[in-house]
PDB file of C-alpha atoms (C1' of nucleotides) in Angstrom:
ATOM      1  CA  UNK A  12      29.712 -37.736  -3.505  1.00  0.00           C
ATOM      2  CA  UNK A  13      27.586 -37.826  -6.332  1.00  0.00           C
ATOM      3  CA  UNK A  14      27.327 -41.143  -8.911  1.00  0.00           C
ATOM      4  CA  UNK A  15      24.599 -43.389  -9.463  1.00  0.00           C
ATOM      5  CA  UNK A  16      24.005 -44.889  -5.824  1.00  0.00           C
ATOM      6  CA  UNK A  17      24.206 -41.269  -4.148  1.00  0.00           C
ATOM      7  CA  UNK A  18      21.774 -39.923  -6.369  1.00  0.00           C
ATOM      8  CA  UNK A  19      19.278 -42.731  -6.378  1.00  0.00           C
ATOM      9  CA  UNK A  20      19.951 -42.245  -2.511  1.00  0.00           C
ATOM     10  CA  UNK A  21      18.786 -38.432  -3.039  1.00  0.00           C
ATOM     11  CA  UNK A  22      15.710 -39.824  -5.297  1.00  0.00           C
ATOM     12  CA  UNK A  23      14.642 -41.983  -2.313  1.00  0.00           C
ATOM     13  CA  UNK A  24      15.359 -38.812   0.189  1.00  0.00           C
ATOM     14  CA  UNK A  25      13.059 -36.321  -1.820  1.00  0.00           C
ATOM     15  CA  UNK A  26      10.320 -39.160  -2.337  1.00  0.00           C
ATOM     16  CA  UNK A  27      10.296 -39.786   1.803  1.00  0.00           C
ATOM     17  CA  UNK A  28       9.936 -35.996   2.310  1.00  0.00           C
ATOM     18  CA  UNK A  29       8.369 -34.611  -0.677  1.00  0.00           C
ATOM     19  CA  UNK A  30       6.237 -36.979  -2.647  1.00  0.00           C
ATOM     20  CA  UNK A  31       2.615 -35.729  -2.489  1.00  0.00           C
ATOM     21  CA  UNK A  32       3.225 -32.354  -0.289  1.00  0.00           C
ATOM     22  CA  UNK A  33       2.083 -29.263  -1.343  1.00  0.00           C
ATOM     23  CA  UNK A  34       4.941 -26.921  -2.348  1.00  0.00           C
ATOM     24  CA  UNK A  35       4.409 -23.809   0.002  1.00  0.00           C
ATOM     25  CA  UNK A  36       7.604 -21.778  -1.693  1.00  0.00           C
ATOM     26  CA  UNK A  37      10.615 -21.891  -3.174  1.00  0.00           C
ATOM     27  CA  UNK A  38      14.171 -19.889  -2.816  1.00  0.00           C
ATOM     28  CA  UNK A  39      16.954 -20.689  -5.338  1.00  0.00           C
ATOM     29  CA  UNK A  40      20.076 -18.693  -6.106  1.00  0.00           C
ATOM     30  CA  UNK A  41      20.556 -17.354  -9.332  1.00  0.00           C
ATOM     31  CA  UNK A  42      23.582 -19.240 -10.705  1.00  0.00           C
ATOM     32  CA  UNK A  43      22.144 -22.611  -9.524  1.00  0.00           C
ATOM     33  CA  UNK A  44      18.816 -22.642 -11.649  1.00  0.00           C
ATOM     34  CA  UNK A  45      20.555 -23.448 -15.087  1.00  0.00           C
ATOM     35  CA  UNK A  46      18.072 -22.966 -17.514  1.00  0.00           C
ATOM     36  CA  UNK A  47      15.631 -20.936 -16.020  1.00  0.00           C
ATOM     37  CA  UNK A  48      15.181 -17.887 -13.110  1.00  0.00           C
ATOM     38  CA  UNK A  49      14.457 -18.081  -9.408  1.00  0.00           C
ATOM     39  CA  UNK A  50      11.567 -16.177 -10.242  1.00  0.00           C
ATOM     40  CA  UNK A  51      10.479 -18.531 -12.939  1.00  0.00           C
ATOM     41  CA  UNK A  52      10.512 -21.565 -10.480  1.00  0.00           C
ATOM     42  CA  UNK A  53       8.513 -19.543  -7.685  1.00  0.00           C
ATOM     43  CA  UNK A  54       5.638 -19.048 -10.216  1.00  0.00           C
ATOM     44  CA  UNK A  55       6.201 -22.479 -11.667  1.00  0.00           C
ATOM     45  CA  UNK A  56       5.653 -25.269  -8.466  1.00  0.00           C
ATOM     46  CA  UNK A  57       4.287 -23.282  -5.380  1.00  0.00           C
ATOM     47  CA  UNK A  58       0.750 -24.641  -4.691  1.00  0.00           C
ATOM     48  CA  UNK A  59       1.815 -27.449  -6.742  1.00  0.00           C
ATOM     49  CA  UNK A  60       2.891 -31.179  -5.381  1.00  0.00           C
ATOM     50  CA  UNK A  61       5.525 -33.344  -6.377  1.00  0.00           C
ATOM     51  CA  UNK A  62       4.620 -37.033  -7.910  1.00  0.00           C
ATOM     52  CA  UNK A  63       7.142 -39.804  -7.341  1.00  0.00           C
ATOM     53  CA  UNK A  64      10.434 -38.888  -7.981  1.00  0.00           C
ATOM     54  CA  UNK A  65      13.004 -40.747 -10.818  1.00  0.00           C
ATOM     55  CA  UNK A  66      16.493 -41.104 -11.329  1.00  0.00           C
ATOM     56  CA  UNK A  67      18.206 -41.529 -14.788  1.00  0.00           C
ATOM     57  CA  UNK A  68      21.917 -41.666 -14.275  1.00  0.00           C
ATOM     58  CA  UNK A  69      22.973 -39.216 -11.844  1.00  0.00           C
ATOM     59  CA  UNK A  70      20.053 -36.969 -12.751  1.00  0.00           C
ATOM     60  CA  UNK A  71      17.182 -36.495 -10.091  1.00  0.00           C
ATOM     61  CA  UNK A  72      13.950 -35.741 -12.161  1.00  0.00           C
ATOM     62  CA  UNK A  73      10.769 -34.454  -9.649  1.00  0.00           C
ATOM     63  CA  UNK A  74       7.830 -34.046 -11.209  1.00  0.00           C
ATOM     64  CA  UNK A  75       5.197 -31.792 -10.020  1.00  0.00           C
ATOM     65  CA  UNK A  76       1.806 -30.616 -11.202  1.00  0.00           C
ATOM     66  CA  UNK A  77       3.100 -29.683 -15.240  1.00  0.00           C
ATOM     67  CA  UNK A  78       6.828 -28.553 -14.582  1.00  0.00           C
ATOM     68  CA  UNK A  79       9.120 -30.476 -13.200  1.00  0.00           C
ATOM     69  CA  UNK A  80      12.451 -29.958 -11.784  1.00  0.00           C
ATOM     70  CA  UNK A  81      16.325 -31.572 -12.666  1.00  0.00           C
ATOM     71  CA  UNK A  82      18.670 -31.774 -10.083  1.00  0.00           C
ATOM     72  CA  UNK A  83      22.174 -32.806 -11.128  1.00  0.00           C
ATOM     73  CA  UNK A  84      24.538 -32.548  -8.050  1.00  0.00           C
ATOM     74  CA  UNK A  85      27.842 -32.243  -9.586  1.00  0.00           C
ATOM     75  CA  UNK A  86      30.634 -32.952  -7.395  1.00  0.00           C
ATOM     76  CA  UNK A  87      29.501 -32.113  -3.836  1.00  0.00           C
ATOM     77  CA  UNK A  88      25.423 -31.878  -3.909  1.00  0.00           C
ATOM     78  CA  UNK A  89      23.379 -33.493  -1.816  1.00  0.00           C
ATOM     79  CA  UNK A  90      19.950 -33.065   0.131  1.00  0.00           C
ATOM     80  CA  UNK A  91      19.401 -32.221   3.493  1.00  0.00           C
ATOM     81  CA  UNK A  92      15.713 -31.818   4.960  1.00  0.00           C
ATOM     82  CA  UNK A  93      14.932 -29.833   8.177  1.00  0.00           C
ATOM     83  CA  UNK A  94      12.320 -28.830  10.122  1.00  0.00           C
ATOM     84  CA  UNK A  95      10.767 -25.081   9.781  1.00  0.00           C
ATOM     85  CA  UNK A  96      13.093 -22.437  11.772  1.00  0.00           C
ATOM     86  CA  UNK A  97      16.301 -24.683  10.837  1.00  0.00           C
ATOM     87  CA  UNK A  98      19.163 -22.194  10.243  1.00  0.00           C
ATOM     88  CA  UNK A  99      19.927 -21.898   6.614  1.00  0.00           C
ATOM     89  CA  UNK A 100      23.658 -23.525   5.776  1.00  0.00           C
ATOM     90  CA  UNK A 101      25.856 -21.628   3.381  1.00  0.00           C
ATOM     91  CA  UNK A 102      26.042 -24.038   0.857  1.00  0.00           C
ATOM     92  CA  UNK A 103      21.951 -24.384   0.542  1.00  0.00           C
ATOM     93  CA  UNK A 104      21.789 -22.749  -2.861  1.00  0.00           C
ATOM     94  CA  UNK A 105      18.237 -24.207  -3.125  1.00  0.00           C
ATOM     95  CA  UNK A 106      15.135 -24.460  -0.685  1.00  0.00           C
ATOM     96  CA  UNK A 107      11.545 -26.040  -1.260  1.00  0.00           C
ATOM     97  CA  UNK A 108       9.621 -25.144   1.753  1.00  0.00           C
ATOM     98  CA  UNK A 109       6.307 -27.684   2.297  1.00  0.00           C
ATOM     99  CA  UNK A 110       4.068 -26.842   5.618  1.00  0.00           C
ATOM    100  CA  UNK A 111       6.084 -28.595   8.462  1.00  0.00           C
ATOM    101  CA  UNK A 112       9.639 -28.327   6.998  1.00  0.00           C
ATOM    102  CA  UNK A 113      12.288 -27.484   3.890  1.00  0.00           C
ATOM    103  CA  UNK A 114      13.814 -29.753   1.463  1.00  0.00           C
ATOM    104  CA  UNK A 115      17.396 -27.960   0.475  1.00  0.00           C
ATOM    105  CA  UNK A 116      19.770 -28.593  -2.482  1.00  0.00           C
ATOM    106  CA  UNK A 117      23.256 -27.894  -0.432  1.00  0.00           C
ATOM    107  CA  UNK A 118      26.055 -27.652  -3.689  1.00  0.00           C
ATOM    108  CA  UNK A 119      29.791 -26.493  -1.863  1.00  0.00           C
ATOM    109  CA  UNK A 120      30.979 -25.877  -5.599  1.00  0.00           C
ATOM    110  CA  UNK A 121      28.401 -25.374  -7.385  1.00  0.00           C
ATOM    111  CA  UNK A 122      29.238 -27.594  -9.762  1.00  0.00           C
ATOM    112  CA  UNK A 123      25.763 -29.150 -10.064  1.00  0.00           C
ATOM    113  CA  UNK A 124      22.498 -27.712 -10.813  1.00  0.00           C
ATOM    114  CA  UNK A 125      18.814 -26.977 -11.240  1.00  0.00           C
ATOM    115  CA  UNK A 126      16.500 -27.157 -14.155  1.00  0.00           C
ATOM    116  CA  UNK A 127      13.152 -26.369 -14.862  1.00  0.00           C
ATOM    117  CA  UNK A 128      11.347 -28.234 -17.807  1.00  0.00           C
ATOM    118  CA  UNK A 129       7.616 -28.864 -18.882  1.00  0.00           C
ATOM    119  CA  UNK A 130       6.735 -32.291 -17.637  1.00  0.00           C
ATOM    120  CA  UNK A 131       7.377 -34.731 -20.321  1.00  0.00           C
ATOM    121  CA  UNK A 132       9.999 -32.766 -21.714  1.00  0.00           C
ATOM    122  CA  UNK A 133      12.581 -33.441 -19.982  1.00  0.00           C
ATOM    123  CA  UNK A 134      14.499 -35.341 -22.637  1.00  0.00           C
ATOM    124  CA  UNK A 135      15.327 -31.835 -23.787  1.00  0.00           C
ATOM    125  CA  UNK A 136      17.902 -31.523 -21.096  1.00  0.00           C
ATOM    126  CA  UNK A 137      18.651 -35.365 -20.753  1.00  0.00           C
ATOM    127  CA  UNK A 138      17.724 -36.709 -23.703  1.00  0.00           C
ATOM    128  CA  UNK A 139      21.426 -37.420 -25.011  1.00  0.00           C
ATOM    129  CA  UNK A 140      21.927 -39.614 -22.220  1.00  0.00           C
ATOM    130  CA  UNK A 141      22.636 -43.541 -22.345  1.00  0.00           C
ATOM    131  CA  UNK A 142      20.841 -46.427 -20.813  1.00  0.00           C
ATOM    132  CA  UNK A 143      21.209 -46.541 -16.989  1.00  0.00           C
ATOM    133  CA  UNK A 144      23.426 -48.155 -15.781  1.00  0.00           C
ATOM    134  CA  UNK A 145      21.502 -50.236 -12.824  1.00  0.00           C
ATOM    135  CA  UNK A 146      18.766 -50.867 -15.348  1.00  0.00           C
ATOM    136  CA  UNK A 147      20.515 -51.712 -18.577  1.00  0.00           C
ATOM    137  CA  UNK A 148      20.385 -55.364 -19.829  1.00  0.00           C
ATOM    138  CA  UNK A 149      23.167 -57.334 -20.645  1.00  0.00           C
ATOM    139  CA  UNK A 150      22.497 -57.552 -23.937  1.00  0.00           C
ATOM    140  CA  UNK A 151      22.121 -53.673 -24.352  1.00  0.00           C
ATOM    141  CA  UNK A 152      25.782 -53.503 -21.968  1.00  0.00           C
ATOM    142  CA  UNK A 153      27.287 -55.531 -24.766  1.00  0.00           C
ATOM    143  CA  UNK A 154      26.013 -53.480 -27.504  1.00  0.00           C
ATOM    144  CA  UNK A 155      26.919 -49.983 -25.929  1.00  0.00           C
ATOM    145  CA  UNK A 156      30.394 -51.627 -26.023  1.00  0.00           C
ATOM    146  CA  UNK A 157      30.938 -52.139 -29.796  1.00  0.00           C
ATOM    147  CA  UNK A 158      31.925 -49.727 -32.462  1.00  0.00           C
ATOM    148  CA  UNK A 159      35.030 -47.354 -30.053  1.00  0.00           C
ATOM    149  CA  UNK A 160      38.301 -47.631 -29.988  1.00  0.00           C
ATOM    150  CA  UNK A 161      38.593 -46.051 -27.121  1.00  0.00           C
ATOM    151  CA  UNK A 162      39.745 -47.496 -24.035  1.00  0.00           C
ATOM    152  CA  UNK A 163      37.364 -49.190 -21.604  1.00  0.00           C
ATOM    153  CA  UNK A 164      37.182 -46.592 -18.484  1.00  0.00           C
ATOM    154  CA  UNK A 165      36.629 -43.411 -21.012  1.00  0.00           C
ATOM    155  CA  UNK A 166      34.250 -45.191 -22.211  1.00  0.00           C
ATOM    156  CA  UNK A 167      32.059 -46.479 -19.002  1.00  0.00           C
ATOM    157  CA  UNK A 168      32.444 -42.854 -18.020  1.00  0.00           C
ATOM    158  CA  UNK A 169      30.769 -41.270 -20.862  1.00  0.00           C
ATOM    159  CA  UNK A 170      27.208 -40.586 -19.714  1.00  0.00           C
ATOM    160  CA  UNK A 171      26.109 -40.824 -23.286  1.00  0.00           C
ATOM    161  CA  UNK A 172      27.426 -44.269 -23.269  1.00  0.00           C
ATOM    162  CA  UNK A 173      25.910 -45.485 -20.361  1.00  0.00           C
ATOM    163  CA  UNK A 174      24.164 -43.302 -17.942  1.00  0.00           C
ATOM    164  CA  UNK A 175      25.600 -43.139 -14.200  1.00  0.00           C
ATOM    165  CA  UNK A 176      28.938 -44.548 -13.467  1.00  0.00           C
ATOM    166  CA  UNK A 177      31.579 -42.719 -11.997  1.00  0.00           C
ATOM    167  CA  UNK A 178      35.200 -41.895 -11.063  1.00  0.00           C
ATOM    168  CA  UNK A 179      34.828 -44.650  -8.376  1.00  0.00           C
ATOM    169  CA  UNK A 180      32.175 -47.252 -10.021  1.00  0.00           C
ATOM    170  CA  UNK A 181      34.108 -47.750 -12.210  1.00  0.00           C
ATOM    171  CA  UNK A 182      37.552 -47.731 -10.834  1.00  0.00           C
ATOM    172  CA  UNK A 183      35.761 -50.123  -8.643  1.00  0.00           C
ATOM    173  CA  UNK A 184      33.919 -52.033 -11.383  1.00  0.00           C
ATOM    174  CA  UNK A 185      37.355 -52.983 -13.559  1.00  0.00           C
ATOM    175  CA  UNK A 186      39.324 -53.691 -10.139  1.00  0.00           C
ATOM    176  CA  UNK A 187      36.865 -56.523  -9.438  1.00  0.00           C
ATOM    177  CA  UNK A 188      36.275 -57.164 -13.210  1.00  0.00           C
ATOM    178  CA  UNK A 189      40.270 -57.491 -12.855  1.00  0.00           C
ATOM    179  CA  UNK A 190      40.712 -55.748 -15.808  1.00  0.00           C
ATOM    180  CA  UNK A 191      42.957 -52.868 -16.864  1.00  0.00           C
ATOM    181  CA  UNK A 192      41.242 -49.569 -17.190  1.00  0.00           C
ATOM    182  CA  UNK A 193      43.299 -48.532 -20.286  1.00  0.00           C
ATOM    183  CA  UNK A 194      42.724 -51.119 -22.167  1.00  0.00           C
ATOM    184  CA  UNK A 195      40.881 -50.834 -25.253  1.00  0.00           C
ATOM    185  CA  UNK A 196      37.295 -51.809 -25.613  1.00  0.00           C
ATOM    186  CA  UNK A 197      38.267 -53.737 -28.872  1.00  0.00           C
ATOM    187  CA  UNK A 198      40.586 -56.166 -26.842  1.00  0.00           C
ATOM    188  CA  UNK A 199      37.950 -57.963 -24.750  1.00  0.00           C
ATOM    189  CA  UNK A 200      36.619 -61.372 -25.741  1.00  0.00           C
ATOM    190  CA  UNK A 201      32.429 -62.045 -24.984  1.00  0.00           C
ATOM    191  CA  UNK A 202      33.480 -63.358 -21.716  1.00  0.00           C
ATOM    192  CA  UNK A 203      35.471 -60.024 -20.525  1.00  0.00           C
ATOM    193  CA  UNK A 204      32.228 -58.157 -21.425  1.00  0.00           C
ATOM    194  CA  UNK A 205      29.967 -60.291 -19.339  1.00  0.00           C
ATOM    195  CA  UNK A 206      32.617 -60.027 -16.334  1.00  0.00           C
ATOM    196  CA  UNK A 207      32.721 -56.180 -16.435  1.00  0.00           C
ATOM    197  CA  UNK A 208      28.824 -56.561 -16.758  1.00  0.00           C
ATOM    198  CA  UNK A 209      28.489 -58.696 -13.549  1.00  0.00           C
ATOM    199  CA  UNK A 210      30.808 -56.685 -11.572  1.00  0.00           C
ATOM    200  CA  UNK A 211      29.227 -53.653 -12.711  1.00  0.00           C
ATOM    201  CA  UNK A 212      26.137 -54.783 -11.060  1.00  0.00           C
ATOM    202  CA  UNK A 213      27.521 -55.943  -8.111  1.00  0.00           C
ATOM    203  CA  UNK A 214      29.177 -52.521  -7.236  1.00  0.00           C
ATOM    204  CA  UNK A 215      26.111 -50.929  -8.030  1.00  0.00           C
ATOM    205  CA  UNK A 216      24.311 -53.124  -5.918  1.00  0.00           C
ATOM    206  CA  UNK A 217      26.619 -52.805  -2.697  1.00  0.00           C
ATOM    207  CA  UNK A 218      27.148 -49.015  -3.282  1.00  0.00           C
ATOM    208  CA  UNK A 219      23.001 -48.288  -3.598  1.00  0.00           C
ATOM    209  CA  UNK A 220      22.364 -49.932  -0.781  1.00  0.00           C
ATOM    210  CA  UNK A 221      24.691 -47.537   1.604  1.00  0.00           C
ATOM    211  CA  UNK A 222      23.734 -44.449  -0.774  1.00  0.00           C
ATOM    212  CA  UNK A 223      27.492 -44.084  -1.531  1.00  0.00           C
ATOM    213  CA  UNK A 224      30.433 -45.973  -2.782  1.00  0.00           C
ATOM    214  CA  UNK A 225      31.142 -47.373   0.241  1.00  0.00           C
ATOM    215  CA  UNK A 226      35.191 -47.971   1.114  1.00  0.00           C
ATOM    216  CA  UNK A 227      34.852 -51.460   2.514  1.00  0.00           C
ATOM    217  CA  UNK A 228      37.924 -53.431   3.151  1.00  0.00           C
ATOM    218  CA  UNK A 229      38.192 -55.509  -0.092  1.00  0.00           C
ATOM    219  CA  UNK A 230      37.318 -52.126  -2.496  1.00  0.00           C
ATOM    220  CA  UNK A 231      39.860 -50.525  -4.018  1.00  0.00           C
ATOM    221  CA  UNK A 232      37.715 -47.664  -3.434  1.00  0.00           C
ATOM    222  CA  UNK A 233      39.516 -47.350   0.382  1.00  0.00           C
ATOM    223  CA  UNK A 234      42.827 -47.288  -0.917  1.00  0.00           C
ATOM    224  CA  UNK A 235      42.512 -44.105  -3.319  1.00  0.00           C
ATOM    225  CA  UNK A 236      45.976 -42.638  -1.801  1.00  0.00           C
ATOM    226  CA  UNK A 237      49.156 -42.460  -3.073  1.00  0.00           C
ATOM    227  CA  UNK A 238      50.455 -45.648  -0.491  1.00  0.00           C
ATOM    228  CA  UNK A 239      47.869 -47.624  -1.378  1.00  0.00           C
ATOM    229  CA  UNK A 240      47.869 -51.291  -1.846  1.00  0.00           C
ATOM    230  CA  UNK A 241      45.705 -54.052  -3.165  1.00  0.00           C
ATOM    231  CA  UNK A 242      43.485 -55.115  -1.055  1.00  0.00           C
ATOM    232  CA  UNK A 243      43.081 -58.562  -3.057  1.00  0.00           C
ATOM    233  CA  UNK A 244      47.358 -58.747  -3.602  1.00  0.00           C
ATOM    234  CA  UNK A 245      48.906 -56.246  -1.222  1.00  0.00           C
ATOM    235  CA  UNK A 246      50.719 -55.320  -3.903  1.00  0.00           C
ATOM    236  CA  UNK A 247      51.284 -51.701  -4.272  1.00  0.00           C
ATOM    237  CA  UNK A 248      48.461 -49.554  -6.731  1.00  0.00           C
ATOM    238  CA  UNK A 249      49.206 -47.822  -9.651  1.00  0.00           C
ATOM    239  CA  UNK A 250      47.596 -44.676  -9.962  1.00  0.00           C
ATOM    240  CA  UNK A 251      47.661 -42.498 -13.134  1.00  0.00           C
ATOM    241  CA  UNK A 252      45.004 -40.198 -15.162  1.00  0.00           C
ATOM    242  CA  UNK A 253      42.837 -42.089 -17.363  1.00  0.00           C
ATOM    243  CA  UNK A 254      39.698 -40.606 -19.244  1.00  0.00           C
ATOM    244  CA  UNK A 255      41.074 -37.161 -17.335  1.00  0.00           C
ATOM    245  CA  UNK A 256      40.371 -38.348 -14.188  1.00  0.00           C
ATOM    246  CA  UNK A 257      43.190 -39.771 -11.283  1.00  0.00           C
ATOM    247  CA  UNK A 258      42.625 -43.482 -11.752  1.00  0.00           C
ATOM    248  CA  UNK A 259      44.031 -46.702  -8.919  1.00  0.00           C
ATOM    249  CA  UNK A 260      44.741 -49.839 -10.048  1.00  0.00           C
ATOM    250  CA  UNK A 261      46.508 -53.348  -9.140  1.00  0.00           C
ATOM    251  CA  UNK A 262      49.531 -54.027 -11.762  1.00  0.00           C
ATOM    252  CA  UNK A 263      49.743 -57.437 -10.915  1.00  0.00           C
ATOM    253  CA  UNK A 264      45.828 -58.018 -10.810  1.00  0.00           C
ATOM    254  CA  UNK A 265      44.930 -55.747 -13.737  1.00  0.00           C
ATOM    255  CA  UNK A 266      47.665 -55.885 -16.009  1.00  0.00           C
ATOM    256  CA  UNK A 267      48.112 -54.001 -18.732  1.00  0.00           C
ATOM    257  CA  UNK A 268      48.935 -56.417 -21.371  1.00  0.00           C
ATOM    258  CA  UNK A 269      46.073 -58.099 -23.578  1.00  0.00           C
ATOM    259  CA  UNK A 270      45.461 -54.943 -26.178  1.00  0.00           C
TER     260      UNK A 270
ATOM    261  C1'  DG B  26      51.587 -21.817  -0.337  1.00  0.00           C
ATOM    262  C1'  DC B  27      50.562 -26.232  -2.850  1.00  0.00           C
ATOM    263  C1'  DT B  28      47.782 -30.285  -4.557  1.00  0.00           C
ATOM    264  C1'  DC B  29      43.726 -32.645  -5.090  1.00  0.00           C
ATOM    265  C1'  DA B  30      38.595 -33.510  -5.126  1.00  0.00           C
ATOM    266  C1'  DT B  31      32.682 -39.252  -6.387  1.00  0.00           C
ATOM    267  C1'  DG B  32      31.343 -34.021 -12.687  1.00  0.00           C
ATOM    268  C1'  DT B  33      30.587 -31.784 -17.063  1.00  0.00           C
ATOM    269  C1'  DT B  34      31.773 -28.873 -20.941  1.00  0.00           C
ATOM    270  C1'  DC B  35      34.570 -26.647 -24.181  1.00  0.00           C
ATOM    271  C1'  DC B  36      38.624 -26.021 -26.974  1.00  0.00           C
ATOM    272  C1'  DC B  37      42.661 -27.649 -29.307  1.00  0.00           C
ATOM    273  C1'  DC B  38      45.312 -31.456 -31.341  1.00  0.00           C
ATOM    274  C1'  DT B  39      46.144 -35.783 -33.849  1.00  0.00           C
TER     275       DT B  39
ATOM    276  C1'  DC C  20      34.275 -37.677 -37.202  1.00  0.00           C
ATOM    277  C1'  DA C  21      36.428 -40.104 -33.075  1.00  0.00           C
ATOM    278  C1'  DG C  22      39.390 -39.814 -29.184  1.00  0.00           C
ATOM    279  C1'  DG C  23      42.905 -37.839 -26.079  1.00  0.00           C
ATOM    280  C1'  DG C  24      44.729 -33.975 -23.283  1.00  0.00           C
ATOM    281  C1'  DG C  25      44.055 -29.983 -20.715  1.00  0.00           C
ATOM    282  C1'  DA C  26      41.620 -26.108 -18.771  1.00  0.00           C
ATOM    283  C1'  DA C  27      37.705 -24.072 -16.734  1.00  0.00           C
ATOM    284  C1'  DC C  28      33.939 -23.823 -13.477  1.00  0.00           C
ATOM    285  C1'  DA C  29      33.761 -22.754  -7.483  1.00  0.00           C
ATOM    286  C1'  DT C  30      35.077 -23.841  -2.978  1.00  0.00           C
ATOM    287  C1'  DG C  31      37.156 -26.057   0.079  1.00  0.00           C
ATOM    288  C1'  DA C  32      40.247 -29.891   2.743  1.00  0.00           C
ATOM    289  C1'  DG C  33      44.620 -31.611   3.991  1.00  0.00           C
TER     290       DG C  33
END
DNA sequence: GCTCATGTTCCCCT
DNA sequence: CAGGGGAACATGAG
């Protein structure tokens, strides 16, 4: 699940049920607290609260009283909160219990996450990161975009770029944007730039307001299968690896040509 | 059994 | 040094 609109989903989740509580305990598994121990985090934020949680990218940062605690969520996190006495699910590699219920970090494969940094310091973990990418300026979009070679959707993908987008954003960015994801950053004119820009947002904005990507009809996003067609053409997608990851796109819509 | 998965990191090439 | 390709991580789902 995880890019920018799930995890500033997540942010919104742990501020509804955590923001202000006091932190009665705290279970982690070993191999999910990255930088730190389970025991380390059960002396650090018990009796402690949590102040209003932030996103940066597809990082979750919760501060509490002088620690405060990264959650990256790889490729299958999320958060679940239940009610005391809930049973525990096997995924929950994570639990912060508060008086009338339990926030838990569920991970399948455990690709994601946990850190524990002193508050203010957290640059030390996420401090290479780019600009976010549902707060970054135009301007600042343009700028990111000068001085690669390298081919537009390596390049929205890198988080020291920009800060956020995904496999899907931005599949779903340059299908709108109607531009080819392999073609190099050097190619575009001002205009191109301000298109990808726009369309960048406009995912964004669609996609954080269902806390997912979501696979509506005129998203390329729904057609990530081997038959799939274009839902602006009907012609039949390409699909490929780009940047390393499996990639969809319209021929005919985004062609190739232009580099 | 096989392939593929909304992420990141590391290593090896060019 | 910059960028591309591939593998690894862990655990499924189809």
């Amino acid at each position: 699940m995880p890019e920018l609109p799930d995890v500033e989903g997540f942010r919104r989740y742990f501020k509804r049920h955590a923001e202000g509580r006091r932190i009665e305990s705290i279970r982690a598994d070993k191999d999910i607290v990255r930088n730190s121990t389970p025991q380390k985090l059960r002396k650090a934020l018990p009796g402690g609260r949590f102040a209003s949680p932030d996103r940066h990218g597809k990082w979750l940062i919760c501060p509490a009283d002088s620690q405060s605690l990264l959650l990256h969520f790889g490729m299958t996190g999320s958060l679940v909160w239940s009610r005391n006495g809930s049973q525990q699910h096997a995924h929950d590699r994570l639990s912060i219990h508060f008086d009338d219920g339990v926030l838990r970090y569920r991970d399948m494969r455990k690709l994601g996450g946990a850190w524990l940094v002193e508050r203010g310091g957290e640059d030390t973990i996420i401090g290479r990161l780019g600009p976010d990418a549902w707060a970054v300026s135009k301007e600042d979009f343009t700028q990111l975009l000068q001085n690669h070679r390298r081919s537009i959707k390596p390049a929205l993908m890198d988080q020291e770029v920009i800060a956020g987008l995904g496999n899907l954003t931005v599949d779903e960015t340059l299908f709108h944007a109607r531009l080819n994801p392999k073609r190099s950053i050097a190619s575009f004119t001002a205009k191109e730039t301000g298109t990808i820009y726009r369309k960048m947002r406009h995912v964004l904005r669609a996609s954080i307001g269902e806390g997912l990507v979501p696979a509506k009809r005129s998203w390329i996003t729904a057609q990530r299968r081997r038959d799939g067609v274009c839902p602006r053409c009907g012609h039949d997608l390409d699909r490929g690896v780009v940047g390393g990851r499996t990639t969809y796109w319209c021929p005919w819509c985004q062609p190739a040509d232009g580099d």
